[in-house]
Short mmCIF file of C-alpha atoms in Angstrom, two decimals:
data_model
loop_
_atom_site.label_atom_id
_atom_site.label_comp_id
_atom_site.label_asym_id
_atom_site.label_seq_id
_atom_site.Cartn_x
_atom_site.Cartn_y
_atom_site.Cartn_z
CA UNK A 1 166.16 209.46 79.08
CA UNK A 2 169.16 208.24 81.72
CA UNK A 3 166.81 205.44 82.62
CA UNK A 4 166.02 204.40 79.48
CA UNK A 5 169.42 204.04 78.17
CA UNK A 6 170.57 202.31 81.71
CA UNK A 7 167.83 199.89 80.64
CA UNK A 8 168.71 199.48 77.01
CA UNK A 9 172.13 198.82 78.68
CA UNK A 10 171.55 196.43 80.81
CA UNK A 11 169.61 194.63 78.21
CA UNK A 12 172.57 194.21 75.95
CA UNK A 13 174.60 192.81 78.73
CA UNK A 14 171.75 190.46 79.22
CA UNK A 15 171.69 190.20 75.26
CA UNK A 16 175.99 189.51 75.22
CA UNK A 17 176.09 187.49 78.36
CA UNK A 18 173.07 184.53 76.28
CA UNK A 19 175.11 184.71 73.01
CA UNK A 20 178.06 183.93 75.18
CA UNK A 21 177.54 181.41 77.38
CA UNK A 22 175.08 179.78 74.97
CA UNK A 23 177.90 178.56 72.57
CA UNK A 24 180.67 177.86 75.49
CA UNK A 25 177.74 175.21 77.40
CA UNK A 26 177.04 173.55 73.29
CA UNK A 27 180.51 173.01 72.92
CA UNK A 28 181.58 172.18 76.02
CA UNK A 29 178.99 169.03 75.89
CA UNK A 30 179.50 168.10 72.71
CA UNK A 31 183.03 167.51 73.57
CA UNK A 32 182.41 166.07 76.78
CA UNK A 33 180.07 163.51 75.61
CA UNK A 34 180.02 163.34 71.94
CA UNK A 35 183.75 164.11 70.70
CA UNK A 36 187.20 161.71 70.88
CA UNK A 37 189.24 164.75 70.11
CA UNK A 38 189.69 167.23 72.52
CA UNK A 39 188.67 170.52 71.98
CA UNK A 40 191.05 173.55 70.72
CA UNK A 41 189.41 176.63 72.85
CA UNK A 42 191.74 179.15 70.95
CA UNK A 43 189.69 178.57 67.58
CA UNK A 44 186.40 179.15 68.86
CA UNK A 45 187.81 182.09 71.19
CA UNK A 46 188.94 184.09 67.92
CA UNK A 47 185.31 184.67 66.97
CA UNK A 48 184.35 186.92 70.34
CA UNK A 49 184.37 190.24 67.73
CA UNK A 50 180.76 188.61 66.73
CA UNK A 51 179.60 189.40 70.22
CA UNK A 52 179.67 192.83 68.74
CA UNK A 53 177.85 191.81 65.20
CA UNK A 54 175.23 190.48 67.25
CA UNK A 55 174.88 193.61 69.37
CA UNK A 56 174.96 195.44 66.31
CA UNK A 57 172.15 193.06 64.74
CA UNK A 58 169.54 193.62 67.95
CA UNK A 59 169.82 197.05 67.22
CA UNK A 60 169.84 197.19 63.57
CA UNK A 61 166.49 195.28 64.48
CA UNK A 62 165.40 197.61 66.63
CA UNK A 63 165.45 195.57 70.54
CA UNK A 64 166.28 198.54 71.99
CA UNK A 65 163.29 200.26 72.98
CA UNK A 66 163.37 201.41 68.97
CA UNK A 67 165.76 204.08 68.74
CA UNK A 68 169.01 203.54 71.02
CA UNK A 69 169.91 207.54 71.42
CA UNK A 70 166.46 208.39 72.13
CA UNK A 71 164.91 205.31 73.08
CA UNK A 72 160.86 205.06 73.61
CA UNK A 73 158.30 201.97 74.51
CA UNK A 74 160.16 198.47 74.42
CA UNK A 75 158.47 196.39 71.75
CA UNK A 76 155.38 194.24 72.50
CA UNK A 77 156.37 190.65 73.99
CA UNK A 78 155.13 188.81 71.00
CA UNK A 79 157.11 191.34 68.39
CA UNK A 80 160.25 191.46 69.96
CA UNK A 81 160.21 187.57 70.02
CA UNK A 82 159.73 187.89 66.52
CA UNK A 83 162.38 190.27 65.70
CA UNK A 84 164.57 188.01 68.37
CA UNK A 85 164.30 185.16 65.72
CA UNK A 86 165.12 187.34 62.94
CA UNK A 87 167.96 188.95 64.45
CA UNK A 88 169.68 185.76 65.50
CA UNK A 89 169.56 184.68 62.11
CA UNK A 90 171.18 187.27 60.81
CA UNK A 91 174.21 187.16 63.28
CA UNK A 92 175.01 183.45 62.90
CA UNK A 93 174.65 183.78 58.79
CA UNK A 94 177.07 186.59 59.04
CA UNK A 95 179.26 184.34 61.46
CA UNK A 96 178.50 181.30 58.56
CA UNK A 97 179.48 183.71 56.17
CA UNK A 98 183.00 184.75 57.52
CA UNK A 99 183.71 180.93 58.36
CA UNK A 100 183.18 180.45 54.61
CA UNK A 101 185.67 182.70 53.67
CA UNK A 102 188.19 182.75 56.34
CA UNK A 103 191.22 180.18 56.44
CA UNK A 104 190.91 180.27 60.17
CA UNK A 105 187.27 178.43 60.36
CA UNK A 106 189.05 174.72 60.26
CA UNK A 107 188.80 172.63 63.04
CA UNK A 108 185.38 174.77 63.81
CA UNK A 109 182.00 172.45 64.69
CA UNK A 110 179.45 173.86 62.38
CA UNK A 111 176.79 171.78 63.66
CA UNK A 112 177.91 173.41 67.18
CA UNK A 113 177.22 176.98 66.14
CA UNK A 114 173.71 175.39 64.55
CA UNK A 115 172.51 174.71 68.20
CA UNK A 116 173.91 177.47 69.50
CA UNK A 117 171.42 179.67 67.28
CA UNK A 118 168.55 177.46 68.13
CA UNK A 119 169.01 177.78 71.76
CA UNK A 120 169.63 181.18 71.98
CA UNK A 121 166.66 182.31 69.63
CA UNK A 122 164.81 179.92 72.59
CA UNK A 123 166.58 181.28 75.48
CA UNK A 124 167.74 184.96 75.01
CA UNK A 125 163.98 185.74 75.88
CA UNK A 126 164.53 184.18 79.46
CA UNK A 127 167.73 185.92 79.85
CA UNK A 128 165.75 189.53 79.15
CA UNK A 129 163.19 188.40 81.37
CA UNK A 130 165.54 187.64 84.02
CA UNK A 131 167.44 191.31 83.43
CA UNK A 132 163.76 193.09 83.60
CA UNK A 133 162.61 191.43 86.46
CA UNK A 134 166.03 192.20 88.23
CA UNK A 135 165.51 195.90 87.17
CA UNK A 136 161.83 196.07 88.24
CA UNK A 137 162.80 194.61 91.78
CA UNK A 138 165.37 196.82 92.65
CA UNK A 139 163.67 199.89 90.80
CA UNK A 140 166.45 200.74 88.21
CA UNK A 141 166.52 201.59 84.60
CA UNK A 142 162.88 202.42 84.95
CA UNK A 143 160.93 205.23 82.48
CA UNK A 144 159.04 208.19 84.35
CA UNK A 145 155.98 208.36 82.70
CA UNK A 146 152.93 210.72 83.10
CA UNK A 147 149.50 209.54 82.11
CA UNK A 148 147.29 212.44 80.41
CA UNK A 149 144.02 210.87 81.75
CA UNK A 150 142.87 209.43 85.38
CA UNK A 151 139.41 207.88 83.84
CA UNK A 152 139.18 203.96 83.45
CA UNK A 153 141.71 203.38 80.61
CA UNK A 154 144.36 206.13 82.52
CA UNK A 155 143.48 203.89 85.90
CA UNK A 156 143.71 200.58 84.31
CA UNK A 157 147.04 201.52 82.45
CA UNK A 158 148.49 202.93 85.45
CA UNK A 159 147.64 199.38 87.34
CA UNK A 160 148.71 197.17 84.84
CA UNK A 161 152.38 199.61 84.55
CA UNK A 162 152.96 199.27 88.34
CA UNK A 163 152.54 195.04 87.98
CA UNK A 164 154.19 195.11 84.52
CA UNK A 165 157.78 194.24 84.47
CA UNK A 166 158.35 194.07 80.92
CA UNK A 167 158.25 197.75 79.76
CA UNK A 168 159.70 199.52 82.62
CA UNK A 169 157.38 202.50 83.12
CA UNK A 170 157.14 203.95 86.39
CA UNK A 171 153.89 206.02 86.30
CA UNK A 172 154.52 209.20 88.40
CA UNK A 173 151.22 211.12 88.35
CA UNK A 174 147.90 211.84 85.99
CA UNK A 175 147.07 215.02 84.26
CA UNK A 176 143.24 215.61 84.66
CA UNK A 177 140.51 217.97 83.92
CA UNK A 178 137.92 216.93 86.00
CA UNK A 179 138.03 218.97 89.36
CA UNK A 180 136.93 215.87 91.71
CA UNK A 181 140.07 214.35 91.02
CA UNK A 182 142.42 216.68 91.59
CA UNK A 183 145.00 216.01 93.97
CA UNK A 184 143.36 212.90 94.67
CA UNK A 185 145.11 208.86 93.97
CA UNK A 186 143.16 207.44 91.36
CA UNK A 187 145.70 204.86 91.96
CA UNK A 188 147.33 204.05 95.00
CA UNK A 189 150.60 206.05 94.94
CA UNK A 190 150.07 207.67 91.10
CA UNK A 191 148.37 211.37 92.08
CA UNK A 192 146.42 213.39 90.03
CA UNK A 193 149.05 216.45 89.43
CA UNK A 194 147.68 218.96 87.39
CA UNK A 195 145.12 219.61 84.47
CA UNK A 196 145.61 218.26 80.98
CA UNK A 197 147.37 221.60 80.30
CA UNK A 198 150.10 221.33 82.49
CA UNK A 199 152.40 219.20 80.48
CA UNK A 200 155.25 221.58 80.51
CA UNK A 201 155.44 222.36 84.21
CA UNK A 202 154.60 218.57 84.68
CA UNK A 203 157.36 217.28 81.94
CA UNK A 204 160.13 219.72 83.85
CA UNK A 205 158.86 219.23 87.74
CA UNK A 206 158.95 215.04 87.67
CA UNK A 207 161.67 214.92 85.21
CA UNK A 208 159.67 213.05 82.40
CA UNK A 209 160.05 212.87 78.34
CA UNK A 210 157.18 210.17 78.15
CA UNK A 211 153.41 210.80 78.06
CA UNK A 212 150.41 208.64 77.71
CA UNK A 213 147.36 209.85 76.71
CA UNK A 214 144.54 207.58 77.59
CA UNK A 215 141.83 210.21 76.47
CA UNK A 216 139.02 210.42 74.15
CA UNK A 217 140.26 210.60 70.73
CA UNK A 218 138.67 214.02 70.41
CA UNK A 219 140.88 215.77 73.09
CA UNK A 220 144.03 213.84 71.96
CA UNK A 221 143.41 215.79 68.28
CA UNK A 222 143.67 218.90 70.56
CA UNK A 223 146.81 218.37 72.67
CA UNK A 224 148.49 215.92 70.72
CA UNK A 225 150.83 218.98 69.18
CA UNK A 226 151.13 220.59 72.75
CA UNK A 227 152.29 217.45 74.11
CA UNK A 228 154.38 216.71 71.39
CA UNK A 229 156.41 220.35 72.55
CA UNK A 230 157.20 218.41 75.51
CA UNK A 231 157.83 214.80 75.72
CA UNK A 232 159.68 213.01 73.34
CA UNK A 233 157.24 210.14 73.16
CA UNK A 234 154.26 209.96 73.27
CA UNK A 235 151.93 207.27 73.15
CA UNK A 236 147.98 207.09 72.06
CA UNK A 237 145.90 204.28 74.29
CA UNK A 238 142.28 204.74 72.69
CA UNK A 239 139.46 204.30 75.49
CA UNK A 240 138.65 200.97 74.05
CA UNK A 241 141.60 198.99 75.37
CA UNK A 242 141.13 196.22 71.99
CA UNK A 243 142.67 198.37 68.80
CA UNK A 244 144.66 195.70 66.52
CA UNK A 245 148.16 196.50 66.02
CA UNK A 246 149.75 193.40 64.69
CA UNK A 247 148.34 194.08 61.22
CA UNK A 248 147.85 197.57 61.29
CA UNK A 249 150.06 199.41 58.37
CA UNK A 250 150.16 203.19 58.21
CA UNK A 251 148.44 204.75 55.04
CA UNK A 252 148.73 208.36 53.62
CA UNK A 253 146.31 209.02 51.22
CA UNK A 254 146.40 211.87 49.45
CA UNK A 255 146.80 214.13 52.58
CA UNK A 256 145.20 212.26 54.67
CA UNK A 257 146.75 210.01 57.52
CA UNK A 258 144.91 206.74 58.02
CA UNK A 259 145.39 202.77 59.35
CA UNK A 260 144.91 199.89 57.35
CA UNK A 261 144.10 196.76 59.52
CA UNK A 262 143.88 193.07 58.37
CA UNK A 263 142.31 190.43 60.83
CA UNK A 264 144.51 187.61 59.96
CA UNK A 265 142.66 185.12 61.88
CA UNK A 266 139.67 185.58 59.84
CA UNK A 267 141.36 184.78 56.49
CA UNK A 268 141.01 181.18 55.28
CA UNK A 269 145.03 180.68 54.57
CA UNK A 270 146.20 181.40 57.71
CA UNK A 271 143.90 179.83 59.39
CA UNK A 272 144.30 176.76 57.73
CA UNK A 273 148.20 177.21 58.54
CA UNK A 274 147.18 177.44 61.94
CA UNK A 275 144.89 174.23 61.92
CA UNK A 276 147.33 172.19 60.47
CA UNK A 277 150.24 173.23 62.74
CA UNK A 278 147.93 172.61 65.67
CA UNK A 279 146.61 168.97 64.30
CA UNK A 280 150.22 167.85 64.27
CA UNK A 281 150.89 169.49 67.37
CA UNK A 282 148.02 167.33 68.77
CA UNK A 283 149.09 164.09 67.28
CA UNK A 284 152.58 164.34 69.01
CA UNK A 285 150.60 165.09 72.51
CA UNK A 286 149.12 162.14 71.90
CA UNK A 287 152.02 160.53 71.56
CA UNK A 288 154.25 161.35 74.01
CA UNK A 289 151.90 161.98 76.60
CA UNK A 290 150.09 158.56 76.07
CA UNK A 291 151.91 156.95 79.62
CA UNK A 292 150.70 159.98 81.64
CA UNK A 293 147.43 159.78 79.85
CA UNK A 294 146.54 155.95 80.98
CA UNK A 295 148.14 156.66 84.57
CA UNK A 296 145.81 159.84 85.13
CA UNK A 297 142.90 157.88 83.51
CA UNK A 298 143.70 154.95 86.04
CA UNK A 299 144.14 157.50 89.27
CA UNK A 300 140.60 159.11 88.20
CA UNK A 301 138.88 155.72 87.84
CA UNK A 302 139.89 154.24 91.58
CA UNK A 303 139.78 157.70 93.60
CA UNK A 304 136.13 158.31 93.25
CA UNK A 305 133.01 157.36 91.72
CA UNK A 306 132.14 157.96 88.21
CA UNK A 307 133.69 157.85 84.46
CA UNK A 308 136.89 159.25 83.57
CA UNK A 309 135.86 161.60 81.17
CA UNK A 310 133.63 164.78 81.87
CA UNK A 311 132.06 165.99 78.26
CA UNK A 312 131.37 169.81 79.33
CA UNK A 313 129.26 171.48 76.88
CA UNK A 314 130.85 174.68 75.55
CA UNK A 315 130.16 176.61 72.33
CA UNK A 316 132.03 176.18 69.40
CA UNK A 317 132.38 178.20 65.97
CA UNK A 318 128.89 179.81 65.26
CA UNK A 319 127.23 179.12 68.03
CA UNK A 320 127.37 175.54 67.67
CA UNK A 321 127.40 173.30 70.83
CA UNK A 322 130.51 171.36 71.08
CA UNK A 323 131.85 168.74 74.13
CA UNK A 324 134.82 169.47 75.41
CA UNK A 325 136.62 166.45 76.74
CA UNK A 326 138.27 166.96 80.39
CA UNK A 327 139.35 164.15 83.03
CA UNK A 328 136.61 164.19 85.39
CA UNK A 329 137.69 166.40 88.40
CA UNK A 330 134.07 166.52 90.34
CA UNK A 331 132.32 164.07 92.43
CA UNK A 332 129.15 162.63 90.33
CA UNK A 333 126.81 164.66 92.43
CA UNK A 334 128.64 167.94 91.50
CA UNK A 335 125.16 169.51 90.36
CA UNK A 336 123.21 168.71 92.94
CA UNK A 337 125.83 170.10 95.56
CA UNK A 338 126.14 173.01 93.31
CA UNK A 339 122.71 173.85 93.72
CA UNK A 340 122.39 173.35 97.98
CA UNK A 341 125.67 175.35 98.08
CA UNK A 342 123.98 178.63 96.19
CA UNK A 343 120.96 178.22 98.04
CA UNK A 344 122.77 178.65 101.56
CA UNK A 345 125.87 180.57 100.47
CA UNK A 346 125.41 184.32 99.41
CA UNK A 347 128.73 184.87 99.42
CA UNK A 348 129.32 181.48 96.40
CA UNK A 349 126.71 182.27 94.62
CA UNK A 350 127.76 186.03 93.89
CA UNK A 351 131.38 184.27 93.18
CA UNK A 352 129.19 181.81 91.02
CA UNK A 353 127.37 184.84 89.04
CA UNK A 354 130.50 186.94 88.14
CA UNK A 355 132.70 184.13 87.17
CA UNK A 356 131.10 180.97 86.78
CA UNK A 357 133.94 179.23 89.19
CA UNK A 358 134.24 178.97 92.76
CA UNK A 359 137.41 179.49 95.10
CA UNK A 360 136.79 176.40 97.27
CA UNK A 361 134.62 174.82 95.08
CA UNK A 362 133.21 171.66 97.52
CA UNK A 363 132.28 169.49 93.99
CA UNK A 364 136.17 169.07 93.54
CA UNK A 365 137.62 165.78 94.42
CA UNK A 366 141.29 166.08 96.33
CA UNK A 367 142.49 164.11 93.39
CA UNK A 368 140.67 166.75 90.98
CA UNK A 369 142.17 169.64 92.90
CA UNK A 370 145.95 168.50 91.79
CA UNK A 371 144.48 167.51 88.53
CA UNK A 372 142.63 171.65 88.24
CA UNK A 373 146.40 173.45 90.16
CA UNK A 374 148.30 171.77 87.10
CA UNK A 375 145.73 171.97 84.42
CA UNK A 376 146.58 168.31 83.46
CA UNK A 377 142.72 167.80 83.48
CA UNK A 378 142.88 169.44 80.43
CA UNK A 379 144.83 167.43 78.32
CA UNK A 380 142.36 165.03 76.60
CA UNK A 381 141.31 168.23 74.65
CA UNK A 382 144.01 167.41 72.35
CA UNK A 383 140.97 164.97 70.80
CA UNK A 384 138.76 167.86 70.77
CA UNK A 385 141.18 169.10 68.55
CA UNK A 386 141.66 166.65 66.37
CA UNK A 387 138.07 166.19 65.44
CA UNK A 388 137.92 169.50 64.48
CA UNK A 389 135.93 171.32 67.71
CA UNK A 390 138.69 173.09 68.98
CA UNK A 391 142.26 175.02 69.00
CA UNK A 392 145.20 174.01 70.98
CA UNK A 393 145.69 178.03 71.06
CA UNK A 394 142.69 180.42 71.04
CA UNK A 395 139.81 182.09 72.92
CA UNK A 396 138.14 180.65 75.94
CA UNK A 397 135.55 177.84 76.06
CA UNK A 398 132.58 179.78 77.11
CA UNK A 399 128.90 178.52 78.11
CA UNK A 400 125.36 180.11 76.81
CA UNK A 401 125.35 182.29 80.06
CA UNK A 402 128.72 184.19 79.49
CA UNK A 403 127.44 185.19 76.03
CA UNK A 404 125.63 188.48 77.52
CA UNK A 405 129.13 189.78 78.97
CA UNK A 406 130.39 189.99 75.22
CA UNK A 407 127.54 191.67 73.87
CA UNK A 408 128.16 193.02 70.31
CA UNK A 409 131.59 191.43 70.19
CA UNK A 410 130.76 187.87 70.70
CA UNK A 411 130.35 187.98 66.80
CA UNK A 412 133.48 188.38 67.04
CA UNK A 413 134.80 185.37 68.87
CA UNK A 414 131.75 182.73 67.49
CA UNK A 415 133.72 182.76 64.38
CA UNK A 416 137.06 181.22 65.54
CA UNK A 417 137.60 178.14 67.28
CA UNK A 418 137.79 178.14 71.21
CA UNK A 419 141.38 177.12 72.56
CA UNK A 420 142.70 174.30 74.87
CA UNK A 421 145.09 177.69 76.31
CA UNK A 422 144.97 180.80 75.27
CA UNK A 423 146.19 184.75 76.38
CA UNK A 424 143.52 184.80 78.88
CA UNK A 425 144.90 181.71 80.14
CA UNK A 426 148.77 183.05 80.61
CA UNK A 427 147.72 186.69 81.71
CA UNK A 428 145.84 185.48 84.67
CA UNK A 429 143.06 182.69 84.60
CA UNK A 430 140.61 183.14 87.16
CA UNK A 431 142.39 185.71 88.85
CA UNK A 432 140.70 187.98 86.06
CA UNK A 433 137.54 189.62 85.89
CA UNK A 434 135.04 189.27 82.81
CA UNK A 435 135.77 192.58 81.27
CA UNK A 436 139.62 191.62 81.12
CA UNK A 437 138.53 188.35 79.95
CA UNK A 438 136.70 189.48 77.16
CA UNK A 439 139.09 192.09 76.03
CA UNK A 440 142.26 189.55 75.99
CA UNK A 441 139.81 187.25 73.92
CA UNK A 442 139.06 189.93 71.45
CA UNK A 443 142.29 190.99 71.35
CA UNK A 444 143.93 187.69 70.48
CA UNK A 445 141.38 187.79 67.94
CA UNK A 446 142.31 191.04 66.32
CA UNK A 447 146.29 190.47 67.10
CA UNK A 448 146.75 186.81 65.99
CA UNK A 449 150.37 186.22 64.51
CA UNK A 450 151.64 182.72 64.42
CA UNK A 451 154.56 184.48 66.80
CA UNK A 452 151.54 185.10 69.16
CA UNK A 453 150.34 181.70 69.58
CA UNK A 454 154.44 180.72 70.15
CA UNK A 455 154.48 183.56 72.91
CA UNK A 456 151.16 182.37 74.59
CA UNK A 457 152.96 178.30 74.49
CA UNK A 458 155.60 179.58 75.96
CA UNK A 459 154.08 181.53 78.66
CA UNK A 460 151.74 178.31 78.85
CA UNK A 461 154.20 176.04 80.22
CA UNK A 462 155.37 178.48 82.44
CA UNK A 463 151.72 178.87 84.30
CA UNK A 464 151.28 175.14 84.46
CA UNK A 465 154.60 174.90 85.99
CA UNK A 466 154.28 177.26 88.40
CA UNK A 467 150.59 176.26 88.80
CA UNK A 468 149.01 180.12 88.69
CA UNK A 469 145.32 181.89 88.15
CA UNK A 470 144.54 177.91 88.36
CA UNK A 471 141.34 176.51 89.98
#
């Protein structure tokens, strides 16, 4: 519990420090490039009680790990962006508000204060980021956790909680039945400490008021309430890693406890909300990108031969077979080479089999390399997009052979449009394996908020410019 609140703490400095500094750099350049008059520092340094207000909003809004005297989980990246919007809002209306009223608001920019909401409902994310990734580093503020479970959820969790900075779990050991594990590392560093009974022992020796049970449904019926003695919080991770949450509503019916869920990406409104957005997302691409567009086209043309377009065939909504449009990054021979390499290379064509890509794939041109690391060879997909074949945001692209690894839920995915990025594309690339591929397709599927296609364009242009999970 000390951790957690440490974290929530630091948080809110991270929180005070953007709404701060945010305002001083807006007004500070508006009056160094846009205003004759100088500006009168006193006026705008009355308003620093709203500091508070807006401490008082993020946790009226719940951004601090839910409860701030007995905080839990942090909120999923995509919902506390969400409530990050919402709660800025509300703090500059209530700082509109007072201005409205108050004699003392002359002389006060309101246009100033406008951009200072805009950038810090953009930037206050980057400023968290930065405070997690400082706590992660230099291992403060982080949540013991125990995981009841060391199968292949409990294992993946437990992986996923060591290389997640976000949340701030520190896994500490497993609770397992199974007598081949005990006192074993199903992880590297994360032992196997005791049976599924020994919560209490477990929850007083390592000092812990979180569990996670990532165990079959049936057993979590029968320790829920034991665990629940224990630990404070405890969270449910069903075996199947894919459970929509995003539009999941708690229902009691008539003594019964039971989830509603919606798939919103499924229903024709929102989905035409989304294809709209995306079309005149597109058309500005187009746009502003047109310069870099010709110059790429021209670099393509005179480094090797061939066209400048590659038209790879990928399936589209039901099944159909669709072209999507890339700058070519292959010499013209690419499936000839493909083949001889296969033929003498065990080791490429097991790379070939599992993920369809290639680590030092010999087709590549040099040029195409640069043009692959930056993912700029994917940018005449915008047309794709336009005429109706594809998303800017959604699942991936996938050819006729990857259809066995989705079994079942490929039904799933042939009924939305394939993506130009997507979460697969931010939480990895080909750094992934197809299981995690499929479930980050599914889940986007089953999740989709318009807040999670702002989170994944975000996280978007952060990968391209850092150039990761690439190839």
């Amino acid at each position: 519990m000390r951790s957690a609140r440490i974290r929530i703490l630091i948080l809110m400095l991270a929180d005070v420090l953007c709404f701060t500094l945010i305002p001083v750099a807006v007004i500070w350049c508006m009056d160094a490039f846009f205003w004759e008059a100088p500006v009168n520092w006193k006026i705008y340094l009355r308003m620093w009680p709203f500091i508070g207000v807006f401490v008082g909003c993020n946790i009226f809004i719940r951004l601090y790990h839910g409860d701030v005297a007995y905080p839990g989980a942090a909120l999923g990246a995509i919902e506390e962006q969400r409530r990050i919007f919402f709660s800025t809002a509300l703090a500059y209306l209530l700082l509109f508000a007072f201005l409205a009223l108050s004699h003392r608001a002359q002389g006060i920019s309101r246009m100033a204060l406008i951009l200072s909401w805009l950038l810090t409902f953009l930037l206050l994310p980057i400023f968290r980021w930065w405070a997690r990734c400082l706590m992660k580093r230099y291992r403060f503020g982080q949540i013991r956790v125990l995981i009841a479970g060391a199968g292949l959820t409990g294992t993946m969790v437990a992986k996923e909680l060591r290389r997640d900075k976000y949340f701030g779990f520190d896994v500490v050991g497993f609770l397992d039945d199974s007598p081949k594990l005990r006192g074993s590392c199903p992880v590297e560093g994360v032992p196997v400490v005791g049976t599924l009974g020994y919560a209490r022992k477990a929850a007083r020796k390592y000092n812990t008021d979180y569990m996670i049970c990532c165990i079959p449904i049936t057993l979590v019926t029968e320790m829920l309430e034991n665990y629940s003695k224990y630990f404070r919080h405890v969270m449910i991770i069903p075996d199947n890693r894919v459970f929509p949450i995003s539009w999941a509503y708690p229902v009691y019916l008539s003594g019964f406890s039971g989830i509603e869920i919606r798939n919103q990406l499924l229903l024709p409104m929102p989905r035409m909300a989304k294809g709209i957005l995306e079309v005149f997302v597109s058309l500005v691409a187009f746009v502003t990108l047109l310069p870099l567009f010709l110059i790429l086209a021209f670099l393509v043309k005179i480094s090797s031969r061939g066209p400048i377009f590659y038209r790879a065939r990928r399936l589209g909504v039901n099944r159909k077979t669709i072209r999507v449009l890339k700058f070519r990054t292959m010499y013209v021979d690419a499936d000839q080479r493909l083949e001889t390499l296969l033929a003498e290379d065990p080791e490429m064509e097991r790379q070939w089999r599992e993920k369809f890509k290639l680590e030092n794939d010999p087709r590549v041109t040099p040029l195409g390399r640069f043009l692959r690391k930056t993912s700029l060879d994917e940018l005449p997909q915008f047309w794709n997009v336009l005429t109706g074949d594809m998303a800017v945001i959604g699942p991936r692209p996938i050819v006729e052979a990857e259809v066995k690894y989705y079994g079942e839920r490929y039904a799933s995915l042939s009924r939305v449009k394939p993506g130009i990025t997507g979460l697969w594309q931010v939480s990895g690339r080909s750094e992934l394996d197809y299981p995690q591929r499929v479930n980050l397709d599914i889940s986007y599927i089953m999740n989709w908020t318009i807040w999670m296609d702002y989170y994944i364009f975000l996280k978007t242009v952060k990968e391209v410019i850092l150039c990761r999970g690439a190839r």
